[in-house]
Amino acid sequence: MNFSVCKGILAALFLIVLASGCATAPKSYDYTAFREAKPRSIVVLPPLNSSPDVKATYSMLAQMSYPLAESGYYVLPVSLVDAAFKENGLSNAAEVHAVPTAKLREIFGADAALYVEVKEYGSSYRIISSETAVAAEARLVDLRTGQTLWTGSARSSSAENNNNNNNGLAGMLIGALINQIANSVSDKSHTYAGITSQRLLTAGGGQGRLLYGPRNAKYGQD
């Protein structure tokens, strides 16, 4: 192999490494609007449900207040908020999400509203694997201006802890079947909805996460 060919190969390898490095570099998250708004209170709206499981909306709704409160925000009681919507004829999440931000501010007096969409919820069986997964996307909107302050997404799955690679095909088939039955009987989706809520709405821990609220000792430090 002559010198020019080697030089060309080395140059190509360098470009590949450089490109992969650029692709994996963390992006800086812009918190300018979030810091300027300084939200103190949040009204959590019933999540939209894009999954086939009807339990997704209220399973997520029941578990989102805790991480928000721990992060330092006052969270309006979700049961009272949901009841208020239903008393005014808004019986599903799509109708609630369509309410103007100014109207939400007038009714609840909160600084911001949390809009969530459940993208995955439930168990799936794929011959040699069984997975229970919950994935959601969220955005925090300033009710005083209508501006989006933050967006995020998170996912949790039973597959994160599965390790059937050493059990052979028969072991994987049996393990998948057992997991599917157990997931269906115990509704493990609700458990993973809690994990997803924690990952999605716990402040701190890196770029793209929620900022700490004023009720947390770390407020203003992130």
PDB file of C-alpha atoms in Angstrom:
ATOM      1  CA  MET A   1       0.000   0.000   0.000  1.00  0.00           C
ATOM      2  CA  ASN A   2       1.542   3.286  -1.071  1.00  0.00           C
ATOM      3  CA  PHE A   3       1.809   6.418   1.034  1.00  0.00           C
ATOM      4  CA  SER A   4      -0.958   8.332  -0.768  1.00  0.00           C
ATOM      5  CA  VAL A   5      -3.477   5.525  -0.182  1.00  0.00           C
ATOM      6  CA  CYS A   6      -2.577   5.337   3.529  1.00  0.00           C
ATOM      7  CA  LYS A   7      -2.879   9.072   3.801  1.00  0.00           C
ATOM      8  CA  GLY A   8      -6.339   8.954   2.233  1.00  0.00           C
ATOM      9  CA  ILE A   9      -7.516   6.225   4.617  1.00  0.00           C
ATOM     10  CA  LEU A  10      -6.237   8.106   7.654  1.00  0.00           C
ATOM     11  CA  ALA A  11      -7.984  11.275   6.477  1.00  0.00           C
ATOM     12  CA  ALA A  12     -11.260   9.390   6.029  1.00  0.00           C
ATOM     13  CA  LEU A  13     -10.987   7.839   9.496  1.00  0.00           C
ATOM     14  CA  PHE A  14     -10.314  11.248  11.002  1.00  0.00           C
ATOM     15  CA  LEU A  15     -13.440  12.684   9.372  1.00  0.00           C
ATOM     16  CA  ILE A  16     -15.551   9.772  10.659  1.00  0.00           C
ATOM     17  CA  VAL A  17     -14.296  10.245  14.215  1.00  0.00           C
ATOM     18  CA  LEU A  18     -14.835  13.980  13.987  1.00  0.00           C
ATOM     19  CA  ALA A  19     -18.363  13.564  12.649  1.00  0.00           C
ATOM     20  CA  SER A  20     -19.320  11.052  15.341  1.00  0.00           C
ATOM     21  CA  GLY A  21     -17.915  13.348  17.987  1.00  0.00           C
ATOM     22  CA  CYS A  22     -19.987  16.244  16.706  1.00  0.00           C
ATOM     23  CA  ALA A  23     -23.112  14.093  16.578  1.00  0.00           C
ATOM     24  CA  THR A  24     -22.831  13.043  20.233  1.00  0.00           C
ATOM     25  CA  ALA A  25     -21.808  16.396  21.681  1.00  0.00           C
ATOM     26  CA  PRO A  26     -24.379  17.604  24.261  1.00  0.00           C
ATOM     27  CA  LYS A  27     -26.475  20.553  23.204  1.00  0.00           C
ATOM     28  CA  SER A  28     -26.808  23.578  25.442  1.00  0.00           C
ATOM     29  CA  TYR A  29     -30.387  24.123  26.625  1.00  0.00           C
ATOM     30  CA  ASP A  30     -31.703  27.686  26.547  1.00  0.00           C
ATOM     31  CA  TYR A  31     -33.250  28.522  29.929  1.00  0.00           C
ATOM     32  CA  THR A  32     -33.539  32.265  29.309  1.00  0.00           C
ATOM     33  CA  ALA A  33     -37.344  32.392  29.236  1.00  0.00           C
ATOM     34  CA  PHE A  34     -37.603  29.979  32.177  1.00  0.00           C
ATOM     35  CA  ARG A  35     -35.314  32.096  34.381  1.00  0.00           C
ATOM     36  CA  GLU A  36     -37.078  35.322  33.436  1.00  0.00           C
ATOM     37  CA  ALA A  37     -40.555  33.907  34.153  1.00  0.00           C
ATOM     38  CA  LYS A  38     -39.637  32.505  37.599  1.00  0.00           C
ATOM     39  CA  PRO A  39     -42.762  30.287  37.890  1.00  0.00           C
ATOM     40  CA  ARG A  40     -43.718  29.412  41.458  1.00  0.00           C
ATOM     41  CA  SER A  41     -46.983  27.508  41.006  1.00  0.00           C
ATOM     42  CA  ILE A  42     -47.987  24.928  38.394  1.00  0.00           C
ATOM     43  CA  VAL A  43     -51.333  23.515  37.313  1.00  0.00           C
ATOM     44  CA  VAL A  44     -50.926  20.013  35.867  1.00  0.00           C
ATOM     45  CA  LEU A  45     -53.356  19.273  33.041  1.00  0.00           C
ATOM     46  CA  PRO A  46     -54.644  15.747  32.361  1.00  0.00           C
ATOM     47  CA  PRO A  47     -52.172  14.214  29.874  1.00  0.00           C
ATOM     48  CA  LEU A  48     -53.092  13.490  26.288  1.00  0.00           C
ATOM     49  CA  ASN A  49     -52.955   9.778  25.556  1.00  0.00           C
ATOM     50  CA  SER A  50     -51.447   8.539  22.281  1.00  0.00           C
ATOM     51  CA  SER A  51     -51.207   4.945  23.530  1.00  0.00           C
ATOM     52  CA  PRO A  52     -53.936   2.313  23.128  1.00  0.00           C
ATOM     53  CA  ASP A  53     -54.329   1.901  26.906  1.00  0.00           C
ATOM     54  CA  VAL A  54     -57.118   4.043  28.369  1.00  0.00           C
ATOM     55  CA  LYS A  55     -55.496   3.981  31.818  1.00  0.00           C
ATOM     56  CA  ALA A  56     -52.496   6.022  30.664  1.00  0.00           C
ATOM     57  CA  THR A  57     -53.897   9.508  31.308  1.00  0.00           C
ATOM     58  CA  TYR A  58     -54.816   9.073  34.955  1.00  0.00           C
ATOM     59  CA  SER A  59     -51.935   6.755  35.756  1.00  0.00           C
ATOM     60  CA  MET A  60     -49.516   9.513  34.737  1.00  0.00           C
ATOM     61  CA  LEU A  61     -51.611  12.314  36.234  1.00  0.00           C
ATOM     62  CA  ALA A  62     -51.605  10.620  39.644  1.00  0.00           C
ATOM     63  CA  GLN A  63     -47.789  10.520  39.753  1.00  0.00           C
ATOM     64  CA  MET A  64     -46.603  13.844  38.353  1.00  0.00           C
ATOM     65  CA  SER A  65     -47.234  16.103  41.342  1.00  0.00           C
ATOM     66  CA  TYR A  66     -44.617  14.527  43.604  1.00  0.00           C
ATOM     67  CA  PRO A  67     -41.494  15.151  41.475  1.00  0.00           C
ATOM     68  CA  LEU A  68     -42.680  18.685  40.721  1.00  0.00           C
ATOM     69  CA  ALA A  69     -43.232  19.420  44.411  1.00  0.00           C
ATOM     70  CA  GLU A  70     -39.864  17.900  45.309  1.00  0.00           C
ATOM     71  CA  SER A  71     -38.300  20.116  42.650  1.00  0.00           C
ATOM     72  CA  GLY A  72     -39.594  23.169  44.493  1.00  0.00           C
ATOM     73  CA  TYR A  73     -42.942  24.133  42.954  1.00  0.00           C
ATOM     74  CA  TYR A  74     -46.403  24.529  44.431  1.00  0.00           C
ATOM     75  CA  VAL A  75     -48.611  22.111  42.497  1.00  0.00           C
ATOM     76  CA  LEU A  76     -52.358  22.624  42.490  1.00  0.00           C
ATOM     77  CA  PRO A  77     -54.117  19.405  43.657  1.00  0.00           C
ATOM     78  CA  VAL A  78     -54.671  17.415  40.481  1.00  0.00           C
ATOM     79  CA  SER A  79     -57.924  15.827  41.690  1.00  0.00           C
ATOM     80  CA  LEU A  80     -59.504  19.232  42.343  1.00  0.00           C
ATOM     81  CA  VAL A  81     -58.247  20.593  39.022  1.00  0.00           C
ATOM     82  CA  ASP A  82     -59.629  17.590  37.138  1.00  0.00           C
ATOM     83  CA  ALA A  83     -62.973  17.919  38.943  1.00  0.00           C
ATOM     84  CA  ALA A  84     -63.140  21.613  38.025  1.00  0.00           C
ATOM     85  CA  PHE A  85     -62.678  20.792  34.351  1.00  0.00           C
ATOM     86  CA  LYS A  86     -65.366  18.120  34.413  1.00  0.00           C
ATOM     87  CA  GLU A  87     -67.808  20.421  36.207  1.00  0.00           C
ATOM     88  CA  ASN A  88     -67.358  22.843  33.314  1.00  0.00           C
ATOM     89  CA  GLY A  89     -68.043  20.201  30.670  1.00  0.00           C
ATOM     90  CA  LEU A  90     -64.428  19.387  29.761  1.00  0.00           C
ATOM     91  CA  SER A  91     -64.391  15.613  29.998  1.00  0.00           C
ATOM     92  CA  ASN A  92     -61.222  14.697  28.114  1.00  0.00           C
ATOM     93  CA  ALA A  93     -57.608  15.838  27.924  1.00  0.00           C
ATOM     94  CA  ALA A  94     -57.848  17.176  24.370  1.00  0.00           C
ATOM     95  CA  GLU A  95     -60.582  19.618  25.394  1.00  0.00           C
ATOM     96  CA  VAL A  96     -58.589  20.698  28.443  1.00  0.00           C
ATOM     97  CA  HIS A  97     -55.424  21.311  26.406  1.00  0.00           C
ATOM     98  CA  ALA A  98     -57.438  23.547  24.078  1.00  0.00           C
ATOM     99  CA  VAL A  99     -58.401  25.975  26.865  1.00  0.00           C
ATOM    100  CA  PRO A 100     -56.632  29.354  26.363  1.00  0.00           C
ATOM    101  CA  THR A 101     -53.759  29.992  28.739  1.00  0.00           C
ATOM    102  CA  ALA A 102     -55.319  33.263  29.885  1.00  0.00           C
ATOM    103  CA  LYS A 103     -58.454  31.368  30.929  1.00  0.00           C
ATOM    104  CA  LEU A 104     -56.401  28.814  32.872  1.00  0.00           C
ATOM    105  CA  ARG A 105     -54.659  31.675  34.634  1.00  0.00           C
ATOM    106  CA  GLU A 106     -58.014  33.280  35.467  1.00  0.00           C
ATOM    107  CA  ILE A 107     -59.500  30.063  36.869  1.00  0.00           C
ATOM    108  CA  PHE A 108     -56.553  28.624  38.785  1.00  0.00           C
ATOM    109  CA  GLY A 109     -54.244  31.591  39.361  1.00  0.00           C
ATOM    110  CA  ALA A 110     -51.162  29.457  38.621  1.00  0.00           C
ATOM    111  CA  ASP A 111     -48.014  30.872  37.053  1.00  0.00           C
ATOM    112  CA  ALA A 112     -47.560  27.975  34.616  1.00  0.00           C
ATOM    113  CA  ALA A 113     -49.318  24.919  33.222  1.00  0.00           C
ATOM    114  CA  LEU A 114     -47.772  21.547  32.497  1.00  0.00           C
ATOM    115  CA  TYR A 115     -48.913  19.916  29.247  1.00  0.00           C
ATOM    116  CA  VAL A 116     -48.031  16.218  28.911  1.00  0.00           C
ATOM    117  CA  GLU A 117     -48.593  13.651  26.191  1.00  0.00           C
ATOM    118  CA  VAL A 118     -48.193   9.930  26.873  1.00  0.00           C
ATOM    119  CA  LYS A 119     -46.542   8.407  23.808  1.00  0.00           C
ATOM    120  CA  GLU A 120     -46.221   4.812  25.081  1.00  0.00           C
ATOM    121  CA  TYR A 121     -48.027   2.968  27.854  1.00  0.00           C
ATOM    122  CA  GLY A 122     -48.424  -0.745  28.344  1.00  0.00           C
ATOM    123  CA  SER A 123     -46.937  -4.158  27.677  1.00  0.00           C
ATOM    124  CA  SER A 124     -46.026  -5.743  24.367  1.00  0.00           C
ATOM    125  CA  TYR A 125     -45.140  -9.343  23.552  1.00  0.00           C
ATOM    126  CA  ARG A 126     -42.758 -10.018  20.651  1.00  0.00           C
ATOM    127  CA  ILE A 127     -42.211 -13.803  20.623  1.00  0.00           C
ATOM    128  CA  ILE A 128     -38.843 -13.803  22.426  1.00  0.00           C
ATOM    129  CA  SER A 129     -39.232 -10.622  24.421  1.00  0.00           C
ATOM    130  CA  SER A 130     -41.813  -8.917  26.580  1.00  0.00           C
ATOM    131  CA  GLU A 131     -41.611  -5.247  27.495  1.00  0.00           C
ATOM    132  CA  THR A 132     -43.607  -2.860  29.625  1.00  0.00           C
ATOM    133  CA  ALA A 133     -42.797   0.717  28.687  1.00  0.00           C
ATOM    134  CA  VAL A 134     -44.038   4.218  29.397  1.00  0.00           C
ATOM    135  CA  ALA A 135     -42.842   7.258  27.468  1.00  0.00           C
ATOM    136  CA  ALA A 136     -44.038  10.842  27.726  1.00  0.00           C
ATOM    137  CA  GLU A 137     -43.302  14.328  26.459  1.00  0.00           C
ATOM    138  CA  ALA A 138     -43.971  17.528  28.410  1.00  0.00           C
ATOM    139  CA  ARG A 139     -43.897  21.279  28.050  1.00  0.00           C
ATOM    140  CA  LEU A 140     -44.210  23.966  30.695  1.00  0.00           C
ATOM    141  CA  VAL A 141     -46.104  27.048  29.560  1.00  0.00           C
ATOM    142  CA  ASP A 142     -46.219  30.463  31.213  1.00  0.00           C
ATOM    143  CA  LEU A 143     -49.914  31.256  31.760  1.00  0.00           C
ATOM    144  CA  ARG A 144     -49.175  34.978  31.971  1.00  0.00           C
ATOM    145  CA  THR A 145     -47.659  35.211  28.480  1.00  0.00           C
ATOM    146  CA  GLY A 146     -48.439  31.919  26.739  1.00  0.00           C
ATOM    147  CA  GLN A 147     -44.719  31.335  26.181  1.00  0.00           C
ATOM    148  CA  THR A 148     -43.234  27.861  26.383  1.00  0.00           C
ATOM    149  CA  LEU A 149     -40.627  27.842  29.147  1.00  0.00           C
ATOM    150  CA  TRP A 150     -39.392  24.256  28.932  1.00  0.00           C
ATOM    151  CA  THR A 151     -39.863  21.002  27.028  1.00  0.00           C
ATOM    152  CA  GLY A 152     -38.686  17.524  27.924  1.00  0.00           C
ATOM    153  CA  SER A 153     -39.213  13.816  27.367  1.00  0.00           C
ATOM    154  CA  ALA A 154     -38.550  10.600  29.259  1.00  0.00           C
ATOM    155  CA  ARG A 155     -39.045   6.852  28.960  1.00  0.00           C
ATOM    156  CA  SER A 156     -38.771   3.861  31.265  1.00  0.00           C
ATOM    157  CA  SER A 157     -38.995   0.195  30.393  1.00  0.00           C
ATOM    158  CA  SER A 158     -38.864  -3.237  31.954  1.00  0.00           C
ATOM    159  CA  ALA A 159     -36.318  -4.133  29.270  1.00  0.00           C
ATOM    160  CA  GLU A 160     -33.749  -1.984  31.063  1.00  0.00           C
ATOM    161  CA  ASN A 161     -33.243  -4.765  33.611  1.00  0.00           C
ATOM    162  CA  ASN A 162     -33.909  -7.824  31.466  1.00  0.00           C
ATOM    163  CA  ASN A 163     -30.995 -10.172  30.793  1.00  0.00           C
ATOM    164  CA  ASN A 164     -32.097 -13.337  29.044  1.00  0.00           C
ATOM    165  CA  ASN A 165     -29.167 -13.516  26.653  1.00  0.00           C
ATOM    166  CA  ASN A 166     -27.559 -16.466  28.444  1.00  0.00           C
ATOM    167  CA  ASN A 167     -30.671 -18.622  28.803  1.00  0.00           C
ATOM    168  CA  GLY A 168     -30.999 -19.827  25.215  1.00  0.00           C
ATOM    169  CA  LEU A 169     -34.025 -19.547  22.948  1.00  0.00           C
ATOM    170  CA  ALA A 170     -36.281 -21.659  25.168  1.00  0.00           C
ATOM    171  CA  GLY A 171     -35.363 -19.569  28.205  1.00  0.00           C
ATOM    172  CA  MET A 172     -36.089 -16.340  26.365  1.00  0.00           C
ATOM    173  CA  LEU A 173     -39.485 -17.628  25.187  1.00  0.00           C
ATOM    174  CA  ILE A 174     -40.498 -18.766  28.665  1.00  0.00           C
ATOM    175  CA  GLY A 175     -39.176 -15.560  30.258  1.00  0.00           C
ATOM    176  CA  ALA A 176     -41.096 -13.414  27.793  1.00  0.00           C
ATOM    177  CA  LEU A 177     -44.321 -15.315  28.447  1.00  0.00           C
ATOM    178  CA  ILE A 178     -43.923 -15.119  32.229  1.00  0.00           C
ATOM    179  CA  ASN A 179     -43.182 -11.398  32.068  1.00  0.00           C
ATOM    180  CA  GLN A 180     -46.174 -10.772  29.837  1.00  0.00           C
ATOM    181  CA  ILE A 181     -48.538 -12.568  32.216  1.00  0.00           C
ATOM    182  CA  ALA A 182     -47.056 -10.856  35.274  1.00  0.00           C
ATOM    183  CA  ASN A 183     -47.234  -7.432  33.626  1.00  0.00           C
ATOM    184  CA  SER A 184     -50.867  -7.945  32.633  1.00  0.00           C
ATOM    185  CA  VAL A 185     -51.950  -9.192  36.060  1.00  0.00           C
ATOM    186  CA  SER A 186     -50.147  -6.584  38.162  1.00  0.00           C
ATOM    187  CA  ASP A 187     -50.397  -3.600  35.756  1.00  0.00           C
ATOM    188  CA  LYS A 188     -46.697  -2.844  35.903  1.00  0.00           C
ATOM    189  CA  SER A 189     -47.346   0.018  33.499  1.00  0.00           C
ATOM    190  CA  HIS A 190     -48.443   2.108  36.479  1.00  0.00           C
ATOM    191  CA  THR A 191     -45.091   1.485  38.150  1.00  0.00           C
ATOM    192  CA  TYR A 192     -43.193   2.542  35.044  1.00  0.00           C
ATOM    193  CA  ALA A 193     -45.420   5.597  34.701  1.00  0.00           C
ATOM    194  CA  GLY A 194     -44.080   6.649  38.097  1.00  0.00           C
ATOM    195  CA  ILE A 195     -40.491   6.103  36.982  1.00  0.00           C
ATOM    196  CA  THR A 196     -41.091   8.072  33.797  1.00  0.00           C
ATOM    197  CA  SER A 197     -42.684  10.898  35.784  1.00  0.00           C
ATOM    198  CA  GLN A 198     -39.641  11.044  38.052  1.00  0.00           C
ATOM    199  CA  ARG A 199     -37.234  11.114  35.131  1.00  0.00           C
ATOM    200  CA  LEU A 200     -39.283  13.701  33.290  1.00  0.00           C
ATOM    201  CA  LEU A 201     -40.087  16.144  36.086  1.00  0.00           C
ATOM    202  CA  THR A 202     -37.255  15.939  38.617  1.00  0.00           C
ATOM    203  CA  ALA A 203     -35.185  19.129  38.491  1.00  0.00           C
ATOM    204  CA  GLY A 204     -31.415  19.258  38.155  1.00  0.00           C
ATOM    205  CA  GLY A 205     -29.075  16.643  36.813  1.00  0.00           C
ATOM    206  CA  GLY A 206     -28.004  18.189  33.531  1.00  0.00           C
ATOM    207  CA  GLN A 207     -28.968  20.104  30.426  1.00  0.00           C
ATOM    208  CA  GLY A 208     -32.617  19.885  29.434  1.00  0.00           C
ATOM    209  CA  ARG A 209     -33.932  19.116  32.920  1.00  0.00           C
ATOM    210  CA  LEU A 210     -36.386  21.299  34.821  1.00  0.00           C
ATOM    211  CA  LEU A 211     -34.898  24.122  36.861  1.00  0.00           C
ATOM    212  CA  TYR A 212     -35.375  24.040  40.629  1.00  0.00           C
ATOM    213  CA  GLY A 213     -38.366  25.955  41.946  1.00  0.00           C
ATOM    214  CA  PRO A 214     -38.423  28.508  44.789  1.00  0.00           C
ATOM    215  CA  ARG A 215     -39.415  25.920  47.415  1.00  0.00           C
ATOM    216  CA  ASN A 216     -36.209  23.945  46.880  1.00  0.00           C
ATOM    217  CA  ALA A 217     -32.942  24.815  48.661  1.00  0.00           C
ATOM    218  CA  LYS A 218     -31.106  24.631  45.327  1.00  0.00           C
ATOM    219  CA  TYR A 219     -33.285  27.323  43.727  1.00  0.00           C
ATOM    220  CA  GLY A 220     -31.246  29.652  41.539  1.00  0.00           C
ATOM    221  CA  GLN A 221     -28.154  27.426  41.660  1.00  0.00           C
ATOM    222  CA  ASP A 222     -28.769  25.517  38.431  1.00  0.00           C
TER     223      ASP A 222
END
